[in-house]
PDB file of C-alpha atoms and ligand atoms in Angstrom:
ATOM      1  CA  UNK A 949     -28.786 -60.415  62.176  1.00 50.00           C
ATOM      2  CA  UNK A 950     -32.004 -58.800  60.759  1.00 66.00           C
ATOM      3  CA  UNK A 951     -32.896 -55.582  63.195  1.00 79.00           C
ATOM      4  CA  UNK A 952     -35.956 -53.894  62.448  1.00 89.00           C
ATOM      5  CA  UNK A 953     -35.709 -50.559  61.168  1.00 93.00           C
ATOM      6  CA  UNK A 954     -37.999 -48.419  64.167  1.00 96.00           C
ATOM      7  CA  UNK A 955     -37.722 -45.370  64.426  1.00 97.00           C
ATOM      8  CA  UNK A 956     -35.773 -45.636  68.044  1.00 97.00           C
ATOM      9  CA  UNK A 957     -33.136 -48.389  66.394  1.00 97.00           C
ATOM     10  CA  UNK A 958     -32.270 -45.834  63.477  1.00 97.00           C
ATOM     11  CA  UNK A 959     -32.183 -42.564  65.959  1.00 98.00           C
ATOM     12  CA  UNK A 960     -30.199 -44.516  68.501  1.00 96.00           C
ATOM     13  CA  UNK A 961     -26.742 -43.830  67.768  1.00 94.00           C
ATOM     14  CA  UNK A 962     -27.353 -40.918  64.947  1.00 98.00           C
ATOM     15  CA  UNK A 963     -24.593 -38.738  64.921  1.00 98.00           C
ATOM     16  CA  UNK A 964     -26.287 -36.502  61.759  1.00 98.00           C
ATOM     17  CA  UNK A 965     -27.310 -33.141  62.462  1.00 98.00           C
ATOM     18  CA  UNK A 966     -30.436 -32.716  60.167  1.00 98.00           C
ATOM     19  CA  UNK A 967     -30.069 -35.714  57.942  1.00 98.00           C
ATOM     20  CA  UNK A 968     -32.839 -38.599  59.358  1.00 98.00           C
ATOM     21  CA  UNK A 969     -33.882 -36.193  61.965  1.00 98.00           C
ATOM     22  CA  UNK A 970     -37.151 -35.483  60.721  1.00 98.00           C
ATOM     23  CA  UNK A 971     -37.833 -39.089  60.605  1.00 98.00           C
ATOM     24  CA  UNK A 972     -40.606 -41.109  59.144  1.00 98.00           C
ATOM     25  CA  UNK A 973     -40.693 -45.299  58.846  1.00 98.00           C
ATOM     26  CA  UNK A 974     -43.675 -47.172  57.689  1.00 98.00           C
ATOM     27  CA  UNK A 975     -44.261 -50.893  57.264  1.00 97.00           C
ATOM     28  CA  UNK A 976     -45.661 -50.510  54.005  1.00 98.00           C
ATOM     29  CA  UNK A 977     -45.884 -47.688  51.714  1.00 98.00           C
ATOM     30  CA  UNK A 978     -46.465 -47.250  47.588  1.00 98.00           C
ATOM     31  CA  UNK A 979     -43.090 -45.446  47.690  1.00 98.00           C
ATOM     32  CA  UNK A 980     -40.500 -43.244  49.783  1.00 98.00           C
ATOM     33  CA  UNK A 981     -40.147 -41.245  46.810  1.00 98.00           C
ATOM     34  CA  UNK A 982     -43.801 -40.317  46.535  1.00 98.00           C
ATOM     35  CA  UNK A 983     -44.309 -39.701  50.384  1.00 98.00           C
ATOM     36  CA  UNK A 984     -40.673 -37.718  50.581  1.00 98.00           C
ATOM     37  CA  UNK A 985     -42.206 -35.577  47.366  1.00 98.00           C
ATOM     38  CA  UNK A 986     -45.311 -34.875  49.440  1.00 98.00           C
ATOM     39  CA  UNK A 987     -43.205 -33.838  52.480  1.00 98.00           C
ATOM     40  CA  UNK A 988     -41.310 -31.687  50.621  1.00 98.00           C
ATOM     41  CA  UNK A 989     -44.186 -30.125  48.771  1.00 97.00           C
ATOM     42  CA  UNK A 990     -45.667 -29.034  52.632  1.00 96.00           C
ATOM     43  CA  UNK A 991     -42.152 -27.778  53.636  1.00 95.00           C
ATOM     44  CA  UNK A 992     -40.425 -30.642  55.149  1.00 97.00           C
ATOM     45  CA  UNK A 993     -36.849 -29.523  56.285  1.00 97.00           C
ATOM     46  CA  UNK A 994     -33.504 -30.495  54.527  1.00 98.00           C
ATOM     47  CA  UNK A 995     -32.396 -34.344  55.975  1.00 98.00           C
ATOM     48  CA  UNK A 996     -36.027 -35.406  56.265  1.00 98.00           C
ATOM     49  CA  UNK A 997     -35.771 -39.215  56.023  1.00 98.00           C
ATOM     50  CA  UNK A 998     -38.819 -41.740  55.161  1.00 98.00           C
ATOM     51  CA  UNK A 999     -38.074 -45.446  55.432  1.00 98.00           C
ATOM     52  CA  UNK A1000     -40.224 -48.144  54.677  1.00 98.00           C
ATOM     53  CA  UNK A1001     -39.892 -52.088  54.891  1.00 98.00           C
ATOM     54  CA  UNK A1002     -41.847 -52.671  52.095  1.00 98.00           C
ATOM     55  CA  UNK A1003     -42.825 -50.987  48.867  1.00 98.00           C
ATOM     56  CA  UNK A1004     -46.244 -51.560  46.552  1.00 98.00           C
ATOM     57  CA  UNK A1005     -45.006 -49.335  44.121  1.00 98.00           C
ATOM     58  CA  UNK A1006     -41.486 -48.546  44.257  1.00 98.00           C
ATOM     59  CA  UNK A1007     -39.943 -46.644  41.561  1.00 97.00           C
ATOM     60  CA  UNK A1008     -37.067 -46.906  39.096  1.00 96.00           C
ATOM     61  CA  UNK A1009     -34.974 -44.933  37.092  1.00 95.00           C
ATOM     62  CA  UNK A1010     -36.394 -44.927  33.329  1.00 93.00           C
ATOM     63  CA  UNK A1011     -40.151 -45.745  34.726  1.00 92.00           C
ATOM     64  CA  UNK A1012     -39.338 -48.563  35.838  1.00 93.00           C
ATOM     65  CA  UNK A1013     -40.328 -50.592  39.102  1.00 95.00           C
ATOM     66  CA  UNK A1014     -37.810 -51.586  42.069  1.00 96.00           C
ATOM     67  CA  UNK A1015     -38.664 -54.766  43.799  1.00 94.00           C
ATOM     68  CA  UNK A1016     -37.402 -55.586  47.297  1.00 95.00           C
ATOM     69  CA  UNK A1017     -38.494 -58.131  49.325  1.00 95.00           C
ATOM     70  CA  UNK A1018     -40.273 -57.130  52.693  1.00 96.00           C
ATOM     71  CA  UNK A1019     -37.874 -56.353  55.569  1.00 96.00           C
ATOM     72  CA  UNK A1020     -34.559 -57.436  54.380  1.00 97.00           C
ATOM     73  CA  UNK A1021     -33.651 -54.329  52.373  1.00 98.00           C
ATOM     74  CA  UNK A1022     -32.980 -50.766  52.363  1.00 98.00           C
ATOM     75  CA  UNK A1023     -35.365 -48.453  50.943  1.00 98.00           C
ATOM     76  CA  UNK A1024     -34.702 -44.775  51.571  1.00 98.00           C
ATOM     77  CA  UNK A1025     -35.875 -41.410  50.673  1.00 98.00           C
ATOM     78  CA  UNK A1026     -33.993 -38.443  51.618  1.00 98.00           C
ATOM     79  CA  UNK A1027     -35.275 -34.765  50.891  1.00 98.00           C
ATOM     80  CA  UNK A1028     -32.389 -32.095  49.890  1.00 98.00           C
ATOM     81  CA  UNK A1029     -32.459 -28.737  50.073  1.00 97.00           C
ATOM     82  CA  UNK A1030     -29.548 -27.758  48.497  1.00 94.00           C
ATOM     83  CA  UNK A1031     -27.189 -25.500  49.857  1.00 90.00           C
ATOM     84  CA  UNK A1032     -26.841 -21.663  48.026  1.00 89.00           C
ATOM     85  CA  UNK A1033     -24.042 -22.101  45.179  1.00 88.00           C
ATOM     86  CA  UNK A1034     -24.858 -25.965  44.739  1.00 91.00           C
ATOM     87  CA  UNK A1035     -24.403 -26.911  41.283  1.00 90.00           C
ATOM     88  CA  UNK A1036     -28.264 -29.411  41.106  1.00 93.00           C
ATOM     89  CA  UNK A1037     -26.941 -31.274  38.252  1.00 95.00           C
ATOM     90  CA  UNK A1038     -24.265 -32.447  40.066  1.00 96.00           C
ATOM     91  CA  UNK A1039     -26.224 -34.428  43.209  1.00 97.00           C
ATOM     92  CA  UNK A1040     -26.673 -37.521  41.552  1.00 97.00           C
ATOM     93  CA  UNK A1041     -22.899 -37.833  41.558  1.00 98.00           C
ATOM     94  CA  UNK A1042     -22.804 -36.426  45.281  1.00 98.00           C
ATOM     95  CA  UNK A1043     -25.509 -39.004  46.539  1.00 98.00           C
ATOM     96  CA  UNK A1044     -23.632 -41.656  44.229  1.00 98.00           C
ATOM     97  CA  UNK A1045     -20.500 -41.095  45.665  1.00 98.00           C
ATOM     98  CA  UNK A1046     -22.043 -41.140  49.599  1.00 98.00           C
ATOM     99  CA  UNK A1047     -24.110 -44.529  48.957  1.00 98.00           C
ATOM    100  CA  UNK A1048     -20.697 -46.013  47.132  1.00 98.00           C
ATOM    101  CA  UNK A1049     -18.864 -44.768  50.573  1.00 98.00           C
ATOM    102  CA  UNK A1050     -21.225 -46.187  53.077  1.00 98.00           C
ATOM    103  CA  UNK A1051     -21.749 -49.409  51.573  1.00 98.00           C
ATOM    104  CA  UNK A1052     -17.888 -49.701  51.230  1.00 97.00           C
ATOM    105  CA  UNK A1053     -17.201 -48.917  54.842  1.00 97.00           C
ATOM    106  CA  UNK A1054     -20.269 -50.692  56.530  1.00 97.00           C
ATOM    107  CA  UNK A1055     -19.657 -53.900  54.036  1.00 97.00           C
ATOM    108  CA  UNK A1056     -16.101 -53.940  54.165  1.00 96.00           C
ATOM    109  CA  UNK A1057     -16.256 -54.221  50.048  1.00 96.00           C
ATOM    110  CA  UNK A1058     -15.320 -52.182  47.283  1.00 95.00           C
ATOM    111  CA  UNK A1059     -18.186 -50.531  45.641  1.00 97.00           C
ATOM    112  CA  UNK A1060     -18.364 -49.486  42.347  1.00 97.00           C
ATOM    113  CA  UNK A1061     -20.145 -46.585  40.706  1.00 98.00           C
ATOM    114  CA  UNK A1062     -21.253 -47.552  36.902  1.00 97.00           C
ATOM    115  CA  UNK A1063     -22.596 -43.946  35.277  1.00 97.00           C
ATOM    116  CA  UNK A1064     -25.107 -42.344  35.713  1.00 94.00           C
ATOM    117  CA  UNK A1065     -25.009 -44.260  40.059  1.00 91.00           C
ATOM    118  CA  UNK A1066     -26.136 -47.652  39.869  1.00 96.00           C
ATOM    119  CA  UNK A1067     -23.621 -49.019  42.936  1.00 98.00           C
ATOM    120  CA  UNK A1068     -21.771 -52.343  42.044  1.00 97.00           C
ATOM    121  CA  UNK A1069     -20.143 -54.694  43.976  1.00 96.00           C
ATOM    122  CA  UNK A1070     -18.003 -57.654  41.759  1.00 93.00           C
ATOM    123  CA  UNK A1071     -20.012 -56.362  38.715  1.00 93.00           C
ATOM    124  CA  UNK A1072     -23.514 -56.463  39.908  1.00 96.00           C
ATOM    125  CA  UNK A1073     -25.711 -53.840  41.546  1.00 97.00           C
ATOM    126  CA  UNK A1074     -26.684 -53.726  44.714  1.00 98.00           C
ATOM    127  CA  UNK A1075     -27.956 -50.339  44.716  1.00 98.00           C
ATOM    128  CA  UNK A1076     -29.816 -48.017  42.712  1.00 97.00           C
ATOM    129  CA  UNK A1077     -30.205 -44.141  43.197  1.00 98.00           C
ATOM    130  CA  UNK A1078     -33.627 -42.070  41.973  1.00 98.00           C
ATOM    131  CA  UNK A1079     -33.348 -38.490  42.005  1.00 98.00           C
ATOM    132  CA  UNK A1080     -36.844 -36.908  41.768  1.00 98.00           C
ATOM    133  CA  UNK A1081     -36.973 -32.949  41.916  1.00 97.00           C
ATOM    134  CA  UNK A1082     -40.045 -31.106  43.535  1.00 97.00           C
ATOM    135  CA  UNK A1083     -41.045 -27.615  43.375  1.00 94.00           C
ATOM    136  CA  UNK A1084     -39.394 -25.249  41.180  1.00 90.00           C
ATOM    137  CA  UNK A1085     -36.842 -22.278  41.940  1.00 84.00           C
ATOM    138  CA  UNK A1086     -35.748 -21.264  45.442  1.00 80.00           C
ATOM    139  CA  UNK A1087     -38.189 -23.551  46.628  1.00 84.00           C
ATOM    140  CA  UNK A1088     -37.129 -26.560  45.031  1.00 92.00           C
ATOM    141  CA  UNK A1089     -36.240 -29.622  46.561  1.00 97.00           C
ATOM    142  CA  UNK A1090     -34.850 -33.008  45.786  1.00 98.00           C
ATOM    143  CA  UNK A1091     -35.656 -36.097  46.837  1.00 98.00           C
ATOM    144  CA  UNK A1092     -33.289 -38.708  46.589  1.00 98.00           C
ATOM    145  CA  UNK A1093     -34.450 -42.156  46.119  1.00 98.00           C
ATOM    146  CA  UNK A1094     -31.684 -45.078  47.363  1.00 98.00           C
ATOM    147  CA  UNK A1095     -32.835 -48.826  47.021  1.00 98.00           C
ATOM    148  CA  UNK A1096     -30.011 -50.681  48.389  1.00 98.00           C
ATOM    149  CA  UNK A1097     -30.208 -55.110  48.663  1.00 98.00           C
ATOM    150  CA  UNK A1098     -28.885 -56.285  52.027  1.00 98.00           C
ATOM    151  CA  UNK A1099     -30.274 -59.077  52.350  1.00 97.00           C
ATOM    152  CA  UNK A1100     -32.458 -59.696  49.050  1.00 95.00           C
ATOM    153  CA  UNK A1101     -31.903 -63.725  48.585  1.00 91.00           C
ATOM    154  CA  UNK A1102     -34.426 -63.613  45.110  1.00 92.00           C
ATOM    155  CA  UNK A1103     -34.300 -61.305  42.192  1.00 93.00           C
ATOM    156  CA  UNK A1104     -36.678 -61.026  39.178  1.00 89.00           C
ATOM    157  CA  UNK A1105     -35.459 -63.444  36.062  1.00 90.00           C
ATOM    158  CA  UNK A1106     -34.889 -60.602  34.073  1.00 89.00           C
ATOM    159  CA  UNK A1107     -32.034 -59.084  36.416  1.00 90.00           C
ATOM    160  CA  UNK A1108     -31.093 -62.446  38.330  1.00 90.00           C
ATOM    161  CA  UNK A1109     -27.462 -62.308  36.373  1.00 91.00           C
ATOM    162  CA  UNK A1110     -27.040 -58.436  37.169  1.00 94.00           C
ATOM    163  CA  UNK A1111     -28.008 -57.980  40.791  1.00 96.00           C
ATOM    164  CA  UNK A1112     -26.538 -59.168  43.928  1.00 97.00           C
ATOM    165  CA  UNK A1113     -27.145 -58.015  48.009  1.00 97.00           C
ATOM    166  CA  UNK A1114     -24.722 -57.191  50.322  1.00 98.00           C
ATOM    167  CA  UNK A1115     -24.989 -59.914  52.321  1.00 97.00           C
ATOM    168  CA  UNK A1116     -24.169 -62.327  49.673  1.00 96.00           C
ATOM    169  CA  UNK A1117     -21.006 -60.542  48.433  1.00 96.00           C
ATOM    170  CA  UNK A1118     -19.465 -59.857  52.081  1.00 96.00           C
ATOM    171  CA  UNK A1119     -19.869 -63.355  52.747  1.00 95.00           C
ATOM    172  CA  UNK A1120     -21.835 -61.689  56.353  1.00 95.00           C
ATOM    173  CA  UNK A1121     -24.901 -60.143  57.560  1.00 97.00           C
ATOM    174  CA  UNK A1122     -24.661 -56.502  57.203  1.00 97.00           C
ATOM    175  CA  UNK A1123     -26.755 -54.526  59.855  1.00 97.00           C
ATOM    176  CA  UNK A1124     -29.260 -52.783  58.258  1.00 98.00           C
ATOM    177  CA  UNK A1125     -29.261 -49.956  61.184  1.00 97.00           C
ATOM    178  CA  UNK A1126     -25.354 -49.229  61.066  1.00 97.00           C
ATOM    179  CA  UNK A1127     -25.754 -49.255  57.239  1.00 98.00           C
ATOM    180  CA  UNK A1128     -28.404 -46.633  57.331  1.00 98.00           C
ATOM    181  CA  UNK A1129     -26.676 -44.592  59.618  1.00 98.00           C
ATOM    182  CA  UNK A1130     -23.291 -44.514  57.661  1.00 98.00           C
ATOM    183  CA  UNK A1131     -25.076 -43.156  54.940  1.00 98.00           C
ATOM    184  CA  UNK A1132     -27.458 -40.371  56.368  1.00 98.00           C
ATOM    185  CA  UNK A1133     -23.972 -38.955  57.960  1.00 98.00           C
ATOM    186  CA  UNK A1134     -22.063 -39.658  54.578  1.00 98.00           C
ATOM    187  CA  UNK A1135     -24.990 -38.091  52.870  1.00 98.00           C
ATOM    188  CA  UNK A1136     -25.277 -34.939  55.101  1.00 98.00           C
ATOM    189  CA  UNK A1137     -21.623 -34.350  55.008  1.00 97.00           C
ATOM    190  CA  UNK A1138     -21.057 -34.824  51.069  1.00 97.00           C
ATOM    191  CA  UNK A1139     -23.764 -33.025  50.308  1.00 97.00           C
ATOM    192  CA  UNK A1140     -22.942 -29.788  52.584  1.00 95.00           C
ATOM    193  CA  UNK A1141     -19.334 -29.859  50.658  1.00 95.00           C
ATOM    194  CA  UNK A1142     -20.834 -30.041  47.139  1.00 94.00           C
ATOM    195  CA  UNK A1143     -21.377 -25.759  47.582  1.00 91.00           C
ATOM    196  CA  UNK A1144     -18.294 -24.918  48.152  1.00 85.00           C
ATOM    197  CA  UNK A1145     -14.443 -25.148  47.191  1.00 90.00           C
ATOM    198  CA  UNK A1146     -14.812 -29.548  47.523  1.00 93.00           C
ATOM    199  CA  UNK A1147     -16.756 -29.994  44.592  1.00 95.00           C
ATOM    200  CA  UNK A1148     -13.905 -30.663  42.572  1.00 95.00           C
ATOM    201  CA  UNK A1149     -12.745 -32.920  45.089  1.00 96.00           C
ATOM    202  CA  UNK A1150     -15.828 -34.838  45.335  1.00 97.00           C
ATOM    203  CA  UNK A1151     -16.156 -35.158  41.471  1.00 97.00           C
ATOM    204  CA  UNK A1152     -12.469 -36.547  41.647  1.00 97.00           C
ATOM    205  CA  UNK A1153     -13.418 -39.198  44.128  1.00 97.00           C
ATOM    206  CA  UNK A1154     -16.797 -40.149  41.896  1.00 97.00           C
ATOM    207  CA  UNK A1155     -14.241 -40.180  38.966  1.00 97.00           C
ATOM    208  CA  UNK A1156     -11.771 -42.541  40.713  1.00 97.00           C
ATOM    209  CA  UNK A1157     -15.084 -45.254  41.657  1.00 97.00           C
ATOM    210  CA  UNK A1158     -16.736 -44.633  38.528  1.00 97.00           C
ATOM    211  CA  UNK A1159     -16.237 -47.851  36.668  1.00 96.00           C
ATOM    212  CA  UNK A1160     -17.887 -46.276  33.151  1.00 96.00           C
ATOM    213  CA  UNK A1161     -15.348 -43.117  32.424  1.00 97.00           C
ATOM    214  CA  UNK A1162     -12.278 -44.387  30.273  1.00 95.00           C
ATOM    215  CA  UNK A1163     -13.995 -47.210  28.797  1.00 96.00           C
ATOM    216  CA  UNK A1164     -15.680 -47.734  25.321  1.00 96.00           C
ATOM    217  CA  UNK A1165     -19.714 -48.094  26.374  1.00 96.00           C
ATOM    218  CA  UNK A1166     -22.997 -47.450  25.138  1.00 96.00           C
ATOM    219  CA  UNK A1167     -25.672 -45.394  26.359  1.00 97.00           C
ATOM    220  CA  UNK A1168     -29.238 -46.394  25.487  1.00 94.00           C
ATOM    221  CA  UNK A1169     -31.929 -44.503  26.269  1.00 89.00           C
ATOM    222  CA  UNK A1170     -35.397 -44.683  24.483  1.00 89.00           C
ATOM    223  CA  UNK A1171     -34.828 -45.452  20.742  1.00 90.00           C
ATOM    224  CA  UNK A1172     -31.576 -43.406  20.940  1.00 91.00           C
ATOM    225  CA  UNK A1173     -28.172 -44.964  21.327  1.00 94.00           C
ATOM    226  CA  UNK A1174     -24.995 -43.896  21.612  1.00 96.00           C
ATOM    227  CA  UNK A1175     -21.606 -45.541  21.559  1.00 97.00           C
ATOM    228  CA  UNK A1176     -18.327 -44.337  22.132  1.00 96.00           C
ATOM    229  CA  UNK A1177     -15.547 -43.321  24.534  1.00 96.00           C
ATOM    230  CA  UNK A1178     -16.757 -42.303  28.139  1.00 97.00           C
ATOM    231  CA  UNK A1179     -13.790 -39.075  28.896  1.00 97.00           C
ATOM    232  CA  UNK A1180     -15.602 -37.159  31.794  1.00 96.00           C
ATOM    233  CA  UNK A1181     -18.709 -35.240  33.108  1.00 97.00           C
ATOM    234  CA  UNK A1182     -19.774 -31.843  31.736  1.00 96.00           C
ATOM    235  CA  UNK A1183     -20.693 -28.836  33.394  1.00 94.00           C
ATOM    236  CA  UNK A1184     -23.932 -29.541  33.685  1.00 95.00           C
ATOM    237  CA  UNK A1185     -24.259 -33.053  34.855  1.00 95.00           C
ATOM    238  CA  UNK A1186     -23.848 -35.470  31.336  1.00 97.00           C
ATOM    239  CA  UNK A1187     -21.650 -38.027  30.415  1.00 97.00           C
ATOM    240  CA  UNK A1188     -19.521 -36.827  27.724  1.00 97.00           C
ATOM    241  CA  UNK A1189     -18.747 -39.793  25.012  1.00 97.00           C
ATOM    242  CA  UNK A1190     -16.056 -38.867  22.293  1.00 96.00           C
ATOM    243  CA  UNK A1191     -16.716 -41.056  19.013  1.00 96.00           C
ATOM    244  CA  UNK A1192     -16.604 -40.220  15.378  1.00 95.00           C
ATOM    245  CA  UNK A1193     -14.214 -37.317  16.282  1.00 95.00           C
ATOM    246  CA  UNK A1194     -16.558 -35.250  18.340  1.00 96.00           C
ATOM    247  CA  UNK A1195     -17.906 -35.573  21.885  1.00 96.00           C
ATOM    248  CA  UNK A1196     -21.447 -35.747  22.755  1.00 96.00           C
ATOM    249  CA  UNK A1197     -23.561 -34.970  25.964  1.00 96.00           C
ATOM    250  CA  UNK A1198     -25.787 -37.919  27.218  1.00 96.00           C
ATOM    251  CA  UNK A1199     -28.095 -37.104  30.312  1.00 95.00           C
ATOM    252  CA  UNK A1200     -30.041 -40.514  31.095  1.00 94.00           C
ATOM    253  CA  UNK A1201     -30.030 -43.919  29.919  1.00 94.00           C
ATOM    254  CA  UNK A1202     -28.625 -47.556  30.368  1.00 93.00           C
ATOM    255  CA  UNK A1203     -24.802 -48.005  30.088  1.00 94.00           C
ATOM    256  CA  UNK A1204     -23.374 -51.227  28.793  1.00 94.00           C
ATOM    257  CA  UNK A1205     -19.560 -51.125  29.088  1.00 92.00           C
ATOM    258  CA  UNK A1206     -18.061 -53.020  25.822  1.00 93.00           C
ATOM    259  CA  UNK A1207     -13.899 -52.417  26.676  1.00 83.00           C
ATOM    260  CA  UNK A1208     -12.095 -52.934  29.745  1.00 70.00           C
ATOM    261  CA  UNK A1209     -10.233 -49.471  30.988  1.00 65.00           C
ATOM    262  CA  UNK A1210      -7.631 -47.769  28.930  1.00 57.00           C
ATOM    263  CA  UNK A1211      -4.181 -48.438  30.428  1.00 53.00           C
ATOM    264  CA  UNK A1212      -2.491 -45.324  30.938  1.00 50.00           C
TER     265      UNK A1212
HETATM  266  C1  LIG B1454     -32.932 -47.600  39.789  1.00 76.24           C
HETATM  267  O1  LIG B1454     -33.761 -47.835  38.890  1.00 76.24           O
HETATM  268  O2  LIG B1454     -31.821 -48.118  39.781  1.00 76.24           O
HETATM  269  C2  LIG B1454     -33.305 -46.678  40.911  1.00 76.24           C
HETATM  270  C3  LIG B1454     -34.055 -47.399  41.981  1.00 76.24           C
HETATM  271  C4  LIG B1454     -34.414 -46.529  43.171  1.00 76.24           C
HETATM  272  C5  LIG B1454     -35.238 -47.295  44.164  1.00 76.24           C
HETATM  273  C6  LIG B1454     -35.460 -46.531  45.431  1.00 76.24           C
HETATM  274  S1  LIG B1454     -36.130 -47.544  46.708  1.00 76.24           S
HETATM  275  C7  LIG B1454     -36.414 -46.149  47.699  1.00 76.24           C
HETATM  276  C8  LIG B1454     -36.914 -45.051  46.788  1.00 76.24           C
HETATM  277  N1  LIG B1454     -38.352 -45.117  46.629  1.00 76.24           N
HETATM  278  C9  LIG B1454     -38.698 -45.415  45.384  1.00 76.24           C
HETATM  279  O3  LIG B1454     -39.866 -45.556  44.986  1.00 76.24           O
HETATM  280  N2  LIG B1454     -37.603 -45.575  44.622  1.00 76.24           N
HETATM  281  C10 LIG B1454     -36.388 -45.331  45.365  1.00 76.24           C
END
């Protein structure tokens, strides 16, 4: 069952306190991240949500494009104002670690994290994160992008292997409005822990979904490449990858995984 996302439909049963109170849904937009960036930049409060059915220019991590077809997705733009005492570098994993959680639950799946938060489900994505910062200092927000395939039946030739929707992969139609829901409250709640004494804790539970750490991978970003052993995050957000007896800091890129999981 396709509902349409309005405005009433996604309020209607909100238990959030900020997070998609501040709402805005469009029918068609360039992209969620652009108008969430532009709400920020006027002053838009932490939790303000745009939604749109349909993007003409919807963005991807590495300048790329996201493609969704028109009303059978999610595409989501949340503006954060962190908390005092959040460590920045560390949302990605935070809003990772919600969108894993509320696909799992609304699904009924298992969903993967595969660095730095593409969300996987049975080794494809069906999700994809884009964290875009605005302003600078005190003032500075962050908007965070999530594309997530519900119901996408068609993907691009170039990533038909690699993606998949939740609908496909739990075998049932997942409602779009219970979906969004699930994460605006995961989201809120995950990301008002990430201040304090939880981080660790929430690092821990990105750790235990994260399919990348503990395997041999490479990270490719640009004409740089790196390949090695994926051991942890660093204090500031990177991947560290031990190889040739030293461990380097990566910050962006695409991860191919080459070994299965150490046993330990
Ligand atoms: C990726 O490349 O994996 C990240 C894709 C992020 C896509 C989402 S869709 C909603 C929001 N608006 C955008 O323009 N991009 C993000």
């Amino acid at each position: 069952m396709t509902h349409k996302l309005t405005k009433r439909a996604v309020l209607t049963g909100l238990t959030t306190q900020r997070y998609g109170r501040h709402l805005y849904v469009f029918e068609e937009l360039d992209s969620t991240n652009a108008c969430a960036r532009t709400l920020a930049a006027t002053g838009s409060p932490d939790g303000t949500t745009v939604l749109a059915e349909y993007q003409t220019a919807g963005r991807g991590r590495l300048g790329r494009s996201w493609m969704s077809e028109p009303g059978r997705n999610i595409l989501v733009s949340v503006i954060i104002r962190p908390p005092a005492g959040t460590v920045v570098a560390m949302l990605p994993y935070i809003v990772g670690l919600a969108v894993a959680e509320a696909v799992g639950s609304t699904a009924g799946i298992r969903a993967a994290i595969k660095w730095p938060n593409d969300i996987l489900v049975d080794g494809k994505k069906v999700c994809g994160i884009l964290l875009e910062q605005e302003g600078t200092g005190t003032d500075a927000a962050i908007v965070a992008g999530i594309g997530i395939n519900v119901g996408q039946t068609d993907f691009p030739p170039e990533i038909a292997g690699r993606a998949t929707s939740l609908n496909a992969v739990a075998g049932a139609p997942v409602d779009r409005i219970v979906l969004l829901q699930t994460l605006l409250r995961t989201l809120e709640e995950k990301v008002a822990l990430s201040s304090g004494k939880a981080l660790g804790a929430l690092l821990r539970d990105w750790s235990d979904r994260c399919m990348t750490l503990g395997r041999t991978i490479t990270v490719e970003h640009g004409t740089q490449q790196v390949t090695g052993l994926a051991v942890g995050l660093s204090d500031d957000g990177g991947l560290l990858i031990e190889h040739d007896g030293r461990t380097e800091v990566v910050y962006a890129g695409d991860t191919t995984i080459i070994t299965p999981r150490r046993q330990s």
